[in-house]
PDB file of C-alpha atoms in Angstrom:
ATOM      1  CA  UNK A   1     -12.678  58.139 -37.800  1.00 47.00           C
ATOM      2  CA  UNK A   2     -10.848  55.383 -35.924  1.00 49.00           C
ATOM      3  CA  UNK A   3     -10.827  55.708 -32.338  1.00 48.00           C
ATOM      4  CA  UNK A   4      -7.673  56.635 -30.552  1.00 48.00           C
ATOM      5  CA  UNK A   5      -5.777  53.747 -28.992  1.00 48.00           C
ATOM      6  CA  UNK A   6      -5.227  55.719 -25.836  1.00 46.00           C
ATOM      7  CA  UNK A   7      -9.260  55.959 -25.571  1.00 46.00           C
ATOM      8  CA  UNK A   8      -9.272  52.064 -25.981  1.00 44.00           C
ATOM      9  CA  UNK A   9      -6.956  51.212 -23.257  1.00 43.00           C
ATOM     10  CA  UNK A  10      -8.944  53.569 -20.673  1.00 45.00           C
ATOM     11  CA  UNK A  11     -12.071  51.659 -21.494  1.00 43.00           C
ATOM     12  CA  UNK A  12     -10.866  48.141 -21.109  1.00 40.00           C
ATOM     13  CA  UNK A  13      -8.409  49.008 -18.147  1.00 45.00           C
ATOM     14  CA  UNK A  14      -9.814  51.616 -16.056  1.00 48.00           C
ATOM     15  CA  UNK A  15     -12.754  51.003 -13.672  1.00 50.00           C
ATOM     16  CA  UNK A  16     -15.431  53.534 -13.687  1.00 50.00           C
ATOM     17  CA  UNK A  17     -16.139  52.712  -9.773  1.00 48.00           C
ATOM     18  CA  UNK A  18     -12.397  53.350  -9.020  1.00 49.00           C
ATOM     19  CA  UNK A  19     -12.211  56.677 -11.416  1.00 48.00           C
ATOM     20  CA  UNK A  20     -15.596  58.044 -11.492  1.00 51.00           C
ATOM     21  CA  UNK A  21     -14.527  61.636 -12.391  1.00 50.00           C
ATOM     22  CA  UNK A  22     -12.302  60.362 -15.262  1.00 46.00           C
ATOM     23  CA  UNK A  23     -15.129  58.258 -16.583  1.00 46.00           C
ATOM     24  CA  UNK A  24     -17.554  61.152 -16.697  1.00 46.00           C
ATOM     25  CA  UNK A  25     -15.248  63.690 -18.058  1.00 47.00           C
ATOM     26  CA  UNK A  26     -14.476  61.287 -20.975  1.00 47.00           C
ATOM     27  CA  UNK A  27     -18.105  61.014 -22.237  1.00 46.00           C
ATOM     28  CA  UNK A  28     -18.592  61.151 -25.919  1.00 46.00           C
ATOM     29  CA  UNK A  29     -19.817  64.868 -26.060  1.00 47.00           C
ATOM     30  CA  UNK A  30     -16.992  66.047 -23.962  1.00 46.00           C
ATOM     31  CA  UNK A  31     -19.348  68.671 -22.325  1.00 44.00           C
ATOM     32  CA  UNK A  32     -20.256  69.529 -18.786  1.00 45.00           C
ATOM     33  CA  UNK A  33     -23.848  68.962 -19.518  1.00 43.00           C
ATOM     34  CA  UNK A  34     -23.093  65.348 -20.548  1.00 44.00           C
ATOM     35  CA  UNK A  35     -21.611  64.855 -17.201  1.00 46.00           C
ATOM     36  CA  UNK A  36     -24.434  65.952 -15.430  1.00 45.00           C
ATOM     37  CA  UNK A  37     -26.692  63.765 -17.352  1.00 48.00           C
ATOM     38  CA  UNK A  38     -24.568  60.540 -17.186  1.00 47.00           C
ATOM     39  CA  UNK A  39     -25.791  57.610 -15.095  1.00 48.00           C
ATOM     40  CA  UNK A  40     -25.463  58.134 -11.215  1.00 48.00           C
ATOM     41  CA  UNK A  41     -25.861  54.269 -10.768  1.00 46.00           C
ATOM     42  CA  UNK A  42     -28.747  55.018  -8.435  1.00 48.00           C
ATOM     43  CA  UNK A  43     -27.706  57.869  -6.227  1.00 49.00           C
ATOM     44  CA  UNK A  44     -24.839  60.588  -5.530  1.00 51.00           C
ATOM     45  CA  UNK A  45     -23.829  58.295  -2.541  1.00 50.00           C
ATOM     46  CA  UNK A  46     -23.254  55.173  -4.643  1.00 49.00           C
ATOM     47  CA  UNK A  47     -21.071  57.394  -6.899  1.00 51.00           C
ATOM     48  CA  UNK A  48     -19.090  58.603  -3.846  1.00 58.00           C
ATOM     49  CA  UNK A  49     -18.656  55.185  -2.166  1.00 58.00           C
ATOM     50  CA  UNK A  50     -15.377  53.780  -1.738  1.00 62.00           C
ATOM     51  CA  UNK A  51     -13.820  50.673  -3.515  1.00 60.00           C
ATOM     52  CA  UNK A  52     -14.150  48.533  -0.300  1.00 58.00           C
ATOM     53  CA  UNK A  53     -17.732  49.676   0.281  1.00 60.00           C
ATOM     54  CA  UNK A  54     -18.582  48.671  -3.509  1.00 56.00           C
ATOM     55  CA  UNK A  55     -17.026  45.302  -3.236  1.00 57.00           C
ATOM     56  CA  UNK A  56     -18.880  44.482   0.040  1.00 58.00           C
ATOM     57  CA  UNK A  57     -22.066  45.627  -1.457  1.00 58.00           C
ATOM     58  CA  UNK A  58     -21.475  43.587  -4.468  1.00 56.00           C
ATOM     59  CA  UNK A  59     -20.779  40.405  -2.464  1.00 56.00           C
ATOM     60  CA  UNK A  60     -23.863  40.950  -0.381  1.00 55.00           C
ATOM     61  CA  UNK A  61     -25.817  41.026  -3.694  1.00 55.00           C
ATOM     62  CA  UNK A  62     -24.492  37.533  -4.701  1.00 55.00           C
ATOM     63  CA  UNK A  63     -27.105  34.629  -5.183  1.00 60.00           C
ATOM     64  CA  UNK A  64     -27.508  32.381  -2.039  1.00 60.00           C
ATOM     65  CA  UNK A  65     -25.587  29.252  -2.339  1.00 57.00           C
ATOM     66  CA  UNK A  66     -27.396  26.136  -3.514  1.00 55.00           C
ATOM     67  CA  UNK A  67     -28.292  23.637  -0.726  1.00 55.00           C
ATOM     68  CA  UNK A  68     -26.117  20.415  -0.294  1.00 54.00           C
ATOM     69  CA  UNK A  69     -28.899  18.385  -1.854  1.00 53.00           C
ATOM     70  CA  UNK A  70     -28.716  20.633  -4.927  1.00 54.00           C
ATOM     71  CA  UNK A  71     -25.158  20.443  -5.124  1.00 54.00           C
ATOM     72  CA  UNK A  72     -25.062  16.641  -4.560  1.00 51.00           C
ATOM     73  CA  UNK A  73     -27.935  16.063  -7.232  1.00 52.00           C
ATOM     74  CA  UNK A  74     -25.970  18.321  -9.641  1.00 52.00           C
ATOM     75  CA  UNK A  75     -22.618  16.264  -8.804  1.00 49.00           C
ATOM     76  CA  UNK A  76     -24.604  12.979  -9.529  1.00 51.00           C
ATOM     77  CA  UNK A  77     -26.514  14.329 -12.602  1.00 49.00           C
ATOM     78  CA  UNK A  78     -29.676  13.733 -10.389  1.00 55.00           C
ATOM     79  CA  UNK A  79     -32.227  16.439 -10.423  1.00 54.00           C
ATOM     80  CA  UNK A  80     -34.565  14.656  -8.085  1.00 59.00           C
ATOM     81  CA  UNK A  81     -32.196  14.986  -4.992  1.00 56.00           C
ATOM     82  CA  UNK A  82     -32.669  18.798  -5.022  1.00 58.00           C
ATOM     83  CA  UNK A  83     -36.624  18.501  -4.847  1.00 62.00           C
ATOM     84  CA  UNK A  84     -36.789  15.658  -2.147  1.00 58.00           C
ATOM     85  CA  UNK A  85     -36.387  16.333   1.463  1.00 65.00           C
ATOM     86  CA  UNK A  86     -36.036  14.232   4.768  1.00 67.00           C
ATOM     87  CA  UNK A  87     -36.776  10.320   4.618  1.00 73.00           C
ATOM     88  CA  UNK A  88     -37.717  10.704   0.909  1.00 69.00           C
ATOM     89  CA  UNK A  89     -34.173  11.833   0.104  1.00 66.00           C
ATOM     90  CA  UNK A  90     -32.928   8.975   1.984  1.00 69.00           C
ATOM     91  CA  UNK A  91     -34.928   6.503   0.238  1.00 69.00           C
ATOM     92  CA  UNK A  92     -33.895   7.739  -3.037  1.00 64.00           C
ATOM     93  CA  UNK A  93     -30.148   7.795  -2.271  1.00 67.00           C
ATOM     94  CA  UNK A  94     -30.723   4.051  -1.004  1.00 67.00           C
ATOM     95  CA  UNK A  95     -32.752   2.806  -4.097  1.00 68.00           C
ATOM     96  CA  UNK A  96     -30.606   4.296  -6.650  1.00 62.00           C
ATOM     97  CA  UNK A  97     -27.157   4.302  -5.185  1.00 66.00           C
ATOM     98  CA  UNK A  98     -26.877   1.055  -3.283  1.00 70.00           C
ATOM     99  CA  UNK A  99     -23.704  -0.215  -5.138  1.00 72.00           C
ATOM    100  CA  UNK A 100     -21.596   2.959  -4.856  1.00 73.00           C
ATOM    101  CA  UNK A 101     -22.387   3.338  -1.147  1.00 73.00           C
ATOM    102  CA  UNK A 102     -21.520  -0.266  -0.509  1.00 80.00           C
ATOM    103  CA  UNK A 103     -18.302   0.434  -2.354  1.00 83.00           C
ATOM    104  CA  UNK A 104     -17.586   3.518  -0.272  1.00 79.00           C
ATOM    105  CA  UNK A 105     -18.551   1.686   3.197  1.00 84.00           C
ATOM    106  CA  UNK A 106     -16.172  -1.205   2.003  1.00 86.00           C
ATOM    107  CA  UNK A 107     -13.079   1.283   1.353  1.00 84.00           C
ATOM    108  CA  UNK A 108     -13.607   3.269   4.457  1.00 83.00           C
ATOM    109  CA  UNK A 109     -13.773  -0.015   6.447  1.00 82.00           C
ATOM    110  CA  UNK A 110     -10.642  -1.417   4.862  1.00 80.00           C
ATOM    111  CA  UNK A 111      -8.879   2.111   5.097  1.00 80.00           C
ATOM    112  CA  UNK A 112     -10.046   2.569   8.836  1.00 79.00           C
ATOM    113  CA  UNK A 113      -8.834  -1.191   9.740  1.00 75.00           C
ATOM    114  CA  UNK A 114      -5.487  -0.812   8.024  1.00 73.00           C
ATOM    115  CA  UNK A 115      -4.788   2.203   9.910  1.00 73.00           C
ATOM    116  CA  UNK A 116      -6.045   0.950  13.192  1.00 63.00           C
ATOM    117  CA  UNK A 117      -3.573  -2.231  12.485  1.00 65.00           C
ATOM    118  CA  UNK A 118      -0.734   0.104  12.059  1.00 60.00           C
ATOM    119  CA  UNK A 119      -1.414   2.004  15.215  1.00 61.00           C
ATOM    120  CA  UNK A 120      -1.823  -1.179  17.291  1.00 59.00           C
ATOM    121  CA  UNK A 121       0.580  -3.508  15.634  1.00 70.00           C
ATOM    122  CA  UNK A 122       3.292  -4.996  18.071  1.00 87.00           C
ATOM    123  CA  UNK A 123       6.430  -6.463  17.468  1.00 91.00           C
ATOM    124  CA  UNK A 124       6.456 -10.290  17.870  1.00 95.00           C
ATOM    125  CA  UNK A 125       9.500 -11.324  20.072  1.00 96.00           C
ATOM    126  CA  UNK A 126       8.736 -15.161  19.266  1.00 97.00           C
ATOM    127  CA  UNK A 127       6.308 -17.371  17.359  1.00 97.00           C
ATOM    128  CA  UNK A 128       5.504 -20.630  19.107  1.00 97.00           C
ATOM    129  CA  UNK A 129       3.136 -23.295  17.854  1.00 97.00           C
ATOM    130  CA  UNK A 130       1.205 -26.075  19.936  1.00 97.00           C
ATOM    131  CA  UNK A 131       0.807 -29.012  17.314  1.00 97.00           C
ATOM    132  CA  UNK A 132      -1.387 -31.957  18.574  1.00 96.00           C
ATOM    133  CA  UNK A 133      -0.994 -30.366  22.069  1.00 96.00           C
ATOM    134  CA  UNK A 134      -3.895 -28.758  23.936  1.00 94.00           C
ATOM    135  CA  UNK A 135      -2.894 -26.208  26.523  1.00 93.00           C
ATOM    136  CA  UNK A 136      -5.330 -24.827  29.063  1.00 92.00           C
ATOM    137  CA  UNK A 137      -5.555 -21.238  29.848  1.00 93.00           C
ATOM    138  CA  UNK A 138      -2.691 -21.275  32.501  1.00 94.00           C
ATOM    139  CA  UNK A 139      -0.262 -23.043  30.249  1.00 95.00           C
ATOM    140  CA  UNK A 140      -1.228 -20.918  27.446  1.00 95.00           C
ATOM    141  CA  UNK A 141      -0.462 -17.836  29.404  1.00 95.00           C
ATOM    142  CA  UNK A 142       3.027 -19.435  30.627  1.00 95.00           C
ATOM    143  CA  UNK A 143       4.057 -20.010  26.901  1.00 96.00           C
ATOM    144  CA  UNK A 144       3.002 -16.661  25.598  1.00 94.00           C
ATOM    145  CA  UNK A 145       2.529 -13.414  27.504  1.00 94.00           C
ATOM    146  CA  UNK A 146       4.517 -14.739  30.774  1.00 95.00           C
ATOM    147  CA  UNK A 147       7.618 -15.183  28.641  1.00 95.00           C
ATOM    148  CA  UNK A 148       7.168 -11.552  27.373  1.00 94.00           C
ATOM    149  CA  UNK A 149       7.432 -10.534  31.199  1.00 94.00           C
ATOM    150  CA  UNK A 150      10.350 -12.830  31.604  1.00 94.00           C
ATOM    151  CA  UNK A 151      12.200 -10.683  29.014  1.00 94.00           C
ATOM    152  CA  UNK A 152      11.019  -7.618  30.569  1.00 93.00           C
ATOM    153  CA  UNK A 153       9.670  -6.343  27.232  1.00 91.00           C
ATOM    154  CA  UNK A 154       7.128  -3.589  26.966  1.00 90.00           C
ATOM    155  CA  UNK A 155       3.680  -5.442  26.625  1.00 86.00           C
ATOM    156  CA  UNK A 156       2.169  -2.340  25.043  1.00 88.00           C
ATOM    157  CA  UNK A 157       4.693  -2.713  21.989  1.00 90.00           C
ATOM    158  CA  UNK A 158       5.831  -6.324  22.098  1.00 92.00           C
ATOM    159  CA  UNK A 159       4.217 -10.017  22.187  1.00 95.00           C
ATOM    160  CA  UNK A 160       4.772 -13.561  22.039  1.00 95.00           C
ATOM    161  CA  UNK A 161       2.740 -15.165  19.603  1.00 95.00           C
ATOM    162  CA  UNK A 162       1.177 -18.622  20.383  1.00 96.00           C
ATOM    163  CA  UNK A 163      -0.573 -20.679  17.588  1.00 97.00           C
ATOM    164  CA  UNK A 164      -3.015 -23.056  18.997  1.00 96.00           C
ATOM    165  CA  UNK A 165      -5.457 -25.561  17.484  1.00 94.00           C
ATOM    166  CA  UNK A 166      -3.030 -27.166  14.931  1.00 97.00           C
ATOM    167  CA  UNK A 167      -3.487 -30.864  14.326  1.00 96.00           C
ATOM    168  CA  UNK A 168      -1.486 -33.444  12.425  1.00 95.00           C
ATOM    169  CA  UNK A 169      -2.496 -37.095  12.235  1.00 93.00           C
ATOM    170  CA  UNK A 170      -2.885 -39.901   9.818  1.00 90.00           C
ATOM    171  CA  UNK A 171      -5.439 -41.683  12.190  1.00 90.00           C
ATOM    172  CA  UNK A 172      -8.760 -41.162  10.557  1.00 89.00           C
ATOM    173  CA  UNK A 173     -10.331 -42.391  13.788  1.00 90.00           C
ATOM    174  CA  UNK A 174      -8.549 -39.640  15.936  1.00 89.00           C
ATOM    175  CA  UNK A 175     -11.213 -36.726  16.781  1.00 89.00           C
ATOM    176  CA  UNK A 176      -8.722 -33.972  15.293  1.00 89.00           C
ATOM    177  CA  UNK A 177      -8.231 -35.662  11.948  1.00 92.00           C
ATOM    178  CA  UNK A 178     -10.568 -33.738  10.182  1.00 93.00           C
ATOM    179  CA  UNK A 179      -8.579 -30.474  11.137  1.00 93.00           C
ATOM    180  CA  UNK A 180      -5.164 -32.170   9.738  1.00 95.00           C
ATOM    181  CA  UNK A 181      -5.471 -30.504   6.107  1.00 95.00           C
ATOM    182  CA  UNK A 182      -6.300 -26.963   7.412  1.00 95.00           C
ATOM    183  CA  UNK A 183      -3.631 -27.169   9.982  1.00 96.00           C
ATOM    184  CA  UNK A 184      -1.142 -28.502   7.402  1.00 96.00           C
ATOM    185  CA  UNK A 185      -1.508 -25.447   5.251  1.00 96.00           C
ATOM    186  CA  UNK A 186      -1.227 -22.990   8.215  1.00 97.00           C
ATOM    187  CA  UNK A 187       1.985 -24.692   9.315  1.00 97.00           C
ATOM    188  CA  UNK A 188       3.266 -24.458   5.890  1.00 96.00           C
ATOM    189  CA  UNK A 189       2.371 -20.731   5.421  1.00 97.00           C
ATOM    190  CA  UNK A 190       3.919 -20.136   8.740  1.00 97.00           C
ATOM    191  CA  UNK A 191       7.085 -21.558   8.143  1.00 97.00           C
ATOM    192  CA  UNK A 192       7.545 -20.174   4.570  1.00 96.00           C
ATOM    193  CA  UNK A 193       6.805 -16.677   5.988  1.00 96.00           C
ATOM    194  CA  UNK A 194       9.230 -17.331   8.839  1.00 96.00           C
ATOM    195  CA  UNK A 195       6.753 -16.717  11.410  1.00 97.00           C
ATOM    196  CA  UNK A 196       7.194 -19.942  13.418  1.00 97.00           C
ATOM    197  CA  UNK A 197      10.121 -20.425  15.559  1.00 98.00           C
ATOM    198  CA  UNK A 198       9.430 -23.107  18.025  1.00 98.00           C
ATOM    199  CA  UNK A 199       7.075 -26.126  18.303  1.00 98.00           C
ATOM    200  CA  UNK A 200       5.812 -28.009  21.177  1.00 98.00           C
ATOM    201  CA  UNK A 201       4.154 -31.309  19.880  1.00 97.00           C
ATOM    202  CA  UNK A 202       3.483 -34.860  20.391  1.00 96.00           C
ATOM    203  CA  UNK A 203       5.417 -37.951  19.201  1.00 96.00           C
ATOM    204  CA  UNK A 204       3.472 -38.021  16.053  1.00 96.00           C
ATOM    205  CA  UNK A 205       3.922 -34.468  15.174  1.00 97.00           C
ATOM    206  CA  UNK A 206       7.524 -34.540  16.081  1.00 97.00           C
ATOM    207  CA  UNK A 207       8.037 -37.382  13.440  1.00 97.00           C
ATOM    208  CA  UNK A 208       6.370 -35.398  10.959  1.00 96.00           C
ATOM    209  CA  UNK A 209       8.392 -32.250  11.256  1.00 97.00           C
ATOM    210  CA  UNK A 210      11.398 -34.194  11.603  1.00 97.00           C
ATOM    211  CA  UNK A 211      10.997 -36.351   8.674  1.00 96.00           C
ATOM    212  CA  UNK A 212      10.164 -33.278   6.199  1.00 95.00           C
ATOM    213  CA  UNK A 213      13.386 -31.646   7.376  1.00 96.00           C
ATOM    214  CA  UNK A 214      11.642 -28.693   9.099  1.00 97.00           C
ATOM    215  CA  UNK A 215      13.827 -28.944  12.375  1.00 98.00           C
ATOM    216  CA  UNK A 216      17.184 -27.650  13.289  1.00 97.00           C
ATOM    217  CA  UNK A 217      19.868 -29.943  14.571  1.00 97.00           C
ATOM    218  CA  UNK A 218      19.910 -29.016  18.436  1.00 97.00           C
ATOM    219  CA  UNK A 219      23.486 -30.480  18.907  1.00 96.00           C
ATOM    220  CA  UNK A 220      25.090 -27.814  16.462  1.00 95.00           C
ATOM    221  CA  UNK A 221      22.697 -25.120  17.225  1.00 97.00           C
ATOM    222  CA  UNK A 222      23.077 -25.159  21.090  1.00 97.00           C
ATOM    223  CA  UNK A 223      26.763 -25.790  20.986  1.00 96.00           C
ATOM    224  CA  UNK A 224      27.201 -22.947  18.836  1.00 95.00           C
ATOM    225  CA  UNK A 225      24.827 -20.457  20.385  1.00 95.00           C
ATOM    226  CA  UNK A 226      24.998 -21.338  24.073  1.00 96.00           C
ATOM    227  CA  UNK A 227      27.701 -23.959  25.302  1.00 96.00           C
ATOM    228  CA  UNK A 228      26.512 -24.004  28.827  1.00 96.00           C
ATOM    229  CA  UNK A 229      22.793 -24.333  28.268  1.00 96.00           C
ATOM    230  CA  UNK A 230      23.800 -26.979  25.762  1.00 97.00           C
ATOM    231  CA  UNK A 231      25.577 -29.069  28.571  1.00 96.00           C
ATOM    232  CA  UNK A 232      22.402 -28.764  30.726  1.00 95.00           C
ATOM    233  CA  UNK A 233      19.904 -29.826  28.288  1.00 96.00           C
ATOM    234  CA  UNK A 234      21.969 -32.485  26.453  1.00 96.00           C
ATOM    235  CA  UNK A 235      20.465 -35.269  28.693  1.00 96.00           C
ATOM    236  CA  UNK A 236      16.915 -34.456  27.217  1.00 96.00           C
ATOM    237  CA  UNK A 237      18.019 -34.132  23.805  1.00 97.00           C
ATOM    238  CA  UNK A 238      16.070 -36.685  21.467  1.00 97.00           C
ATOM    239  CA  UNK A 239      17.100 -38.027  18.049  1.00 97.00           C
ATOM    240  CA  UNK A 240      14.937 -38.391  14.988  1.00 97.00           C
ATOM    241  CA  UNK A 241      15.242 -39.009  11.355  1.00 96.00           C
ATOM    242  CA  UNK A 242      15.110 -36.805   8.477  1.00 96.00           C
ATOM    243  CA  UNK A 243      14.107 -38.096   5.059  1.00 94.00           C
ATOM    244  CA  UNK A 244      16.578 -37.170   2.363  1.00 94.00           C
ATOM    245  CA  UNK A 245      14.725 -39.254  -0.604  1.00 93.00           C
ATOM    246  CA  UNK A 246      12.080 -41.601  -1.044  1.00 89.00           C
ATOM    247  CA  UNK A 247       9.860 -43.355  -3.368  1.00 90.00           C
ATOM    248  CA  UNK A 248       6.611 -42.206  -2.298  1.00 86.00           C
ATOM    249  CA  UNK A 249       5.725 -40.689  -5.545  1.00 86.00           C
ATOM    250  CA  UNK A 250       6.441 -43.585  -7.386  1.00 87.00           C
ATOM    251  CA  UNK A 251       4.317 -45.858  -5.147  1.00 86.00           C
ATOM    252  CA  UNK A 252       1.159 -43.622  -5.759  1.00 83.00           C
ATOM    253  CA  UNK A 253       1.341 -44.664  -9.494  1.00 89.00           C
ATOM    254  CA  UNK A 254       2.548 -48.377  -8.755  1.00 87.00           C
ATOM    255  CA  UNK A 255       0.808 -50.337  -5.907  1.00 85.00           C
ATOM    256  CA  UNK A 256       3.049 -53.194  -6.221  1.00 88.00           C
ATOM    257  CA  UNK A 257       6.183 -51.029  -5.115  1.00 89.00           C
ATOM    258  CA  UNK A 258       7.184 -51.285  -1.412  1.00 90.00           C
ATOM    259  CA  UNK A 259       8.309 -47.978   0.341  1.00 88.00           C
ATOM    260  CA  UNK A 260      12.063 -47.166   0.776  1.00 90.00           C
ATOM    261  CA  UNK A 261      13.674 -43.994   1.949  1.00 91.00           C
ATOM    262  CA  UNK A 262      17.292 -42.573   2.275  1.00 94.00           C
ATOM    263  CA  UNK A 263      17.293 -40.934   5.801  1.00 95.00           C
ATOM    264  CA  UNK A 264      19.719 -39.445   8.288  1.00 95.00           C
ATOM    265  CA  UNK A 265      19.450 -39.280  12.155  1.00 96.00           C
ATOM    266  CA  UNK A 266      20.155 -36.093  13.856  1.00 96.00           C
ATOM    267  CA  UNK A 267      19.308 -34.539  17.364  1.00 97.00           C
ATOM    268  CA  UNK A 268      15.993 -32.657  16.567  1.00 97.00           C
ATOM    269  CA  UNK A 269      13.947 -32.493  19.546  1.00 97.00           C
ATOM    270  CA  UNK A 270      14.137 -31.750  23.361  1.00 97.00           C
ATOM    271  CA  UNK A 271      11.995 -33.865  25.771  1.00 97.00           C
ATOM    272  CA  UNK A 272      10.220 -31.042  27.961  1.00 96.00           C
ATOM    273  CA  UNK A 273       9.367 -33.513  30.738  1.00 93.00           C
ATOM    274  CA  UNK A 274      11.495 -31.859  33.065  1.00 91.00           C
ATOM    275  CA  UNK A 275      10.118 -28.460  32.232  1.00 94.00           C
ATOM    276  CA  UNK A 276       8.122 -26.969  35.449  1.00 92.00           C
ATOM    277  CA  UNK A 277       5.436 -25.792  33.254  1.00 94.00           C
ATOM    278  CA  UNK A 278       4.929 -28.845  31.053  1.00 93.00           C
ATOM    279  CA  UNK A 279       5.052 -30.992  34.055  1.00 88.00           C
ATOM    280  CA  UNK A 280       2.379 -29.146  36.078  1.00 88.00           C
ATOM    281  CA  UNK A 281       0.296 -29.296  33.058  1.00 89.00           C
ATOM    282  CA  UNK A 282      -0.247 -33.101  33.626  1.00 86.00           C
ATOM    283  CA  UNK A 283       0.203 -34.363  29.930  1.00 92.00           C
ATOM    284  CA  UNK A 284      -0.037 -38.153  29.703  1.00 89.00           C
ATOM    285  CA  UNK A 285       2.290 -38.032  26.753  1.00 93.00           C
ATOM    286  CA  UNK A 286       5.652 -36.606  26.204  1.00 96.00           C
ATOM    287  CA  UNK A 287       5.733 -33.218  24.955  1.00 97.00           C
ATOM    288  CA  UNK A 288       8.762 -32.405  22.572  1.00 98.00           C
ATOM    289  CA  UNK A 289      10.168 -28.985  21.652  1.00 98.00           C
ATOM    290  CA  UNK A 290      11.592 -28.490  18.092  1.00 98.00           C
ATOM    291  CA  UNK A 291      13.287 -25.294  16.595  1.00 98.00           C
ATOM    292  CA  UNK A 292      12.148 -24.577  13.031  1.00 98.00           C
ATOM    293  CA  UNK A 293      15.077 -24.530  10.703  1.00 97.00           C
ATOM    294  CA  UNK A 294      14.683 -21.276   8.979  1.00 97.00           C
ATOM    295  CA  UNK A 295      14.032 -18.957  12.258  1.00 97.00           C
ATOM    296  CA  UNK A 296      15.432 -15.764  12.197  1.00 97.00           C
ATOM    297  CA  UNK A 297      14.995 -15.248  15.800  1.00 96.00           C
ATOM    298  CA  UNK A 298      17.649 -17.480  17.227  1.00 97.00           C
ATOM    299  CA  UNK A 299      18.443 -15.310  20.472  1.00 96.00           C
ATOM    300  CA  UNK A 300      14.773 -15.194  21.187  1.00 97.00           C
ATOM    301  CA  UNK A 301      14.694 -18.996  20.848  1.00 97.00           C
ATOM    302  CA  UNK A 302      17.654 -19.385  23.489  1.00 97.00           C
ATOM    303  CA  UNK A 303      15.940 -16.991  25.900  1.00 97.00           C
ATOM    304  CA  UNK A 304      12.912 -19.239  25.319  1.00 97.00           C
ATOM    305  CA  UNK A 305      14.711 -22.633  26.294  1.00 97.00           C
ATOM    306  CA  UNK A 306      16.108 -21.117  29.236  1.00 96.00           C
ATOM    307  CA  UNK A 307      12.833 -19.882  30.357  1.00 96.00           C
ATOM    308  CA  UNK A 308      11.218 -23.236  29.836  1.00 95.00           C
ATOM    309  CA  UNK A 309      13.776 -25.051  31.481  1.00 93.00           C
ATOM    310  CA  UNK A 310      14.902 -22.724  34.132  1.00 86.00           C
ATOM    311  CA  UNK A 311      13.631 -25.441  37.102  1.00 56.00           C
ATOM    312  CA  UNK A 312      15.490 -28.031  35.335  1.00 51.00           C
ATOM    313  CA  UNK A 313      18.914 -26.556  35.571  1.00 45.00           C
TER     314      UNK A 313
END
């Protein structure tokens, strides 16, 4: 005979631990004798224990958790890790997992470095470059950190970036000639990234920046931005040429050609001989200041000109 549907539901959905009396009364024989002979699960105390007591006892009877070494070995599918201990385990890991560990270390390093950089990053007020100019510690401080103080900016959040060690020269006998190529690449990258605003340089570098069209016309720039400062600095402004077009590429293919170029003359530099900072540094040659044409920090540039020429006003 088919078993009633209600008995099936009781079998699968009733918990004998939660309903011990009901479970006993529904034994196959249906008699009190069968009830007395049904399993007691060890003792009468076990039959009468509460659900919470049973759950606690069941949890306490669970198998102990595998060790970290065994879990790692299972994850890596390496049974040896579960049997090795101490230094032998370390040697095993180093021997068989060098590459993953190296990748993990690099990942952690770059992640940590990136987080540290974001937390300690400062806003740059102005980017200044020294090209063919060697500044001592005192002058470097005056051209960089002291300008930040002049603006009364928070040094914990702001800074003035000073590029040093940049050299441009065509003279192969010059001791700095070997650094010309690397310096040129750094300068081009900084200008392209709008991370160079002001350049302090000697005449050779001034000519190179001017001819390549990297500098602003100071006449129009100062007249528009600060007419008062323009009137003060006008006697120290210096003209130079900008090459609009030349035949340098053709000369490289034909040695018989002579150089020719189409040029314009503009006021592109400021003679800093009257600056108290440059004057005290004792340079033998004139130091010129030029403003990079694509600077996005025009206001800071004006403040820098006022700062450098304060004693000359």
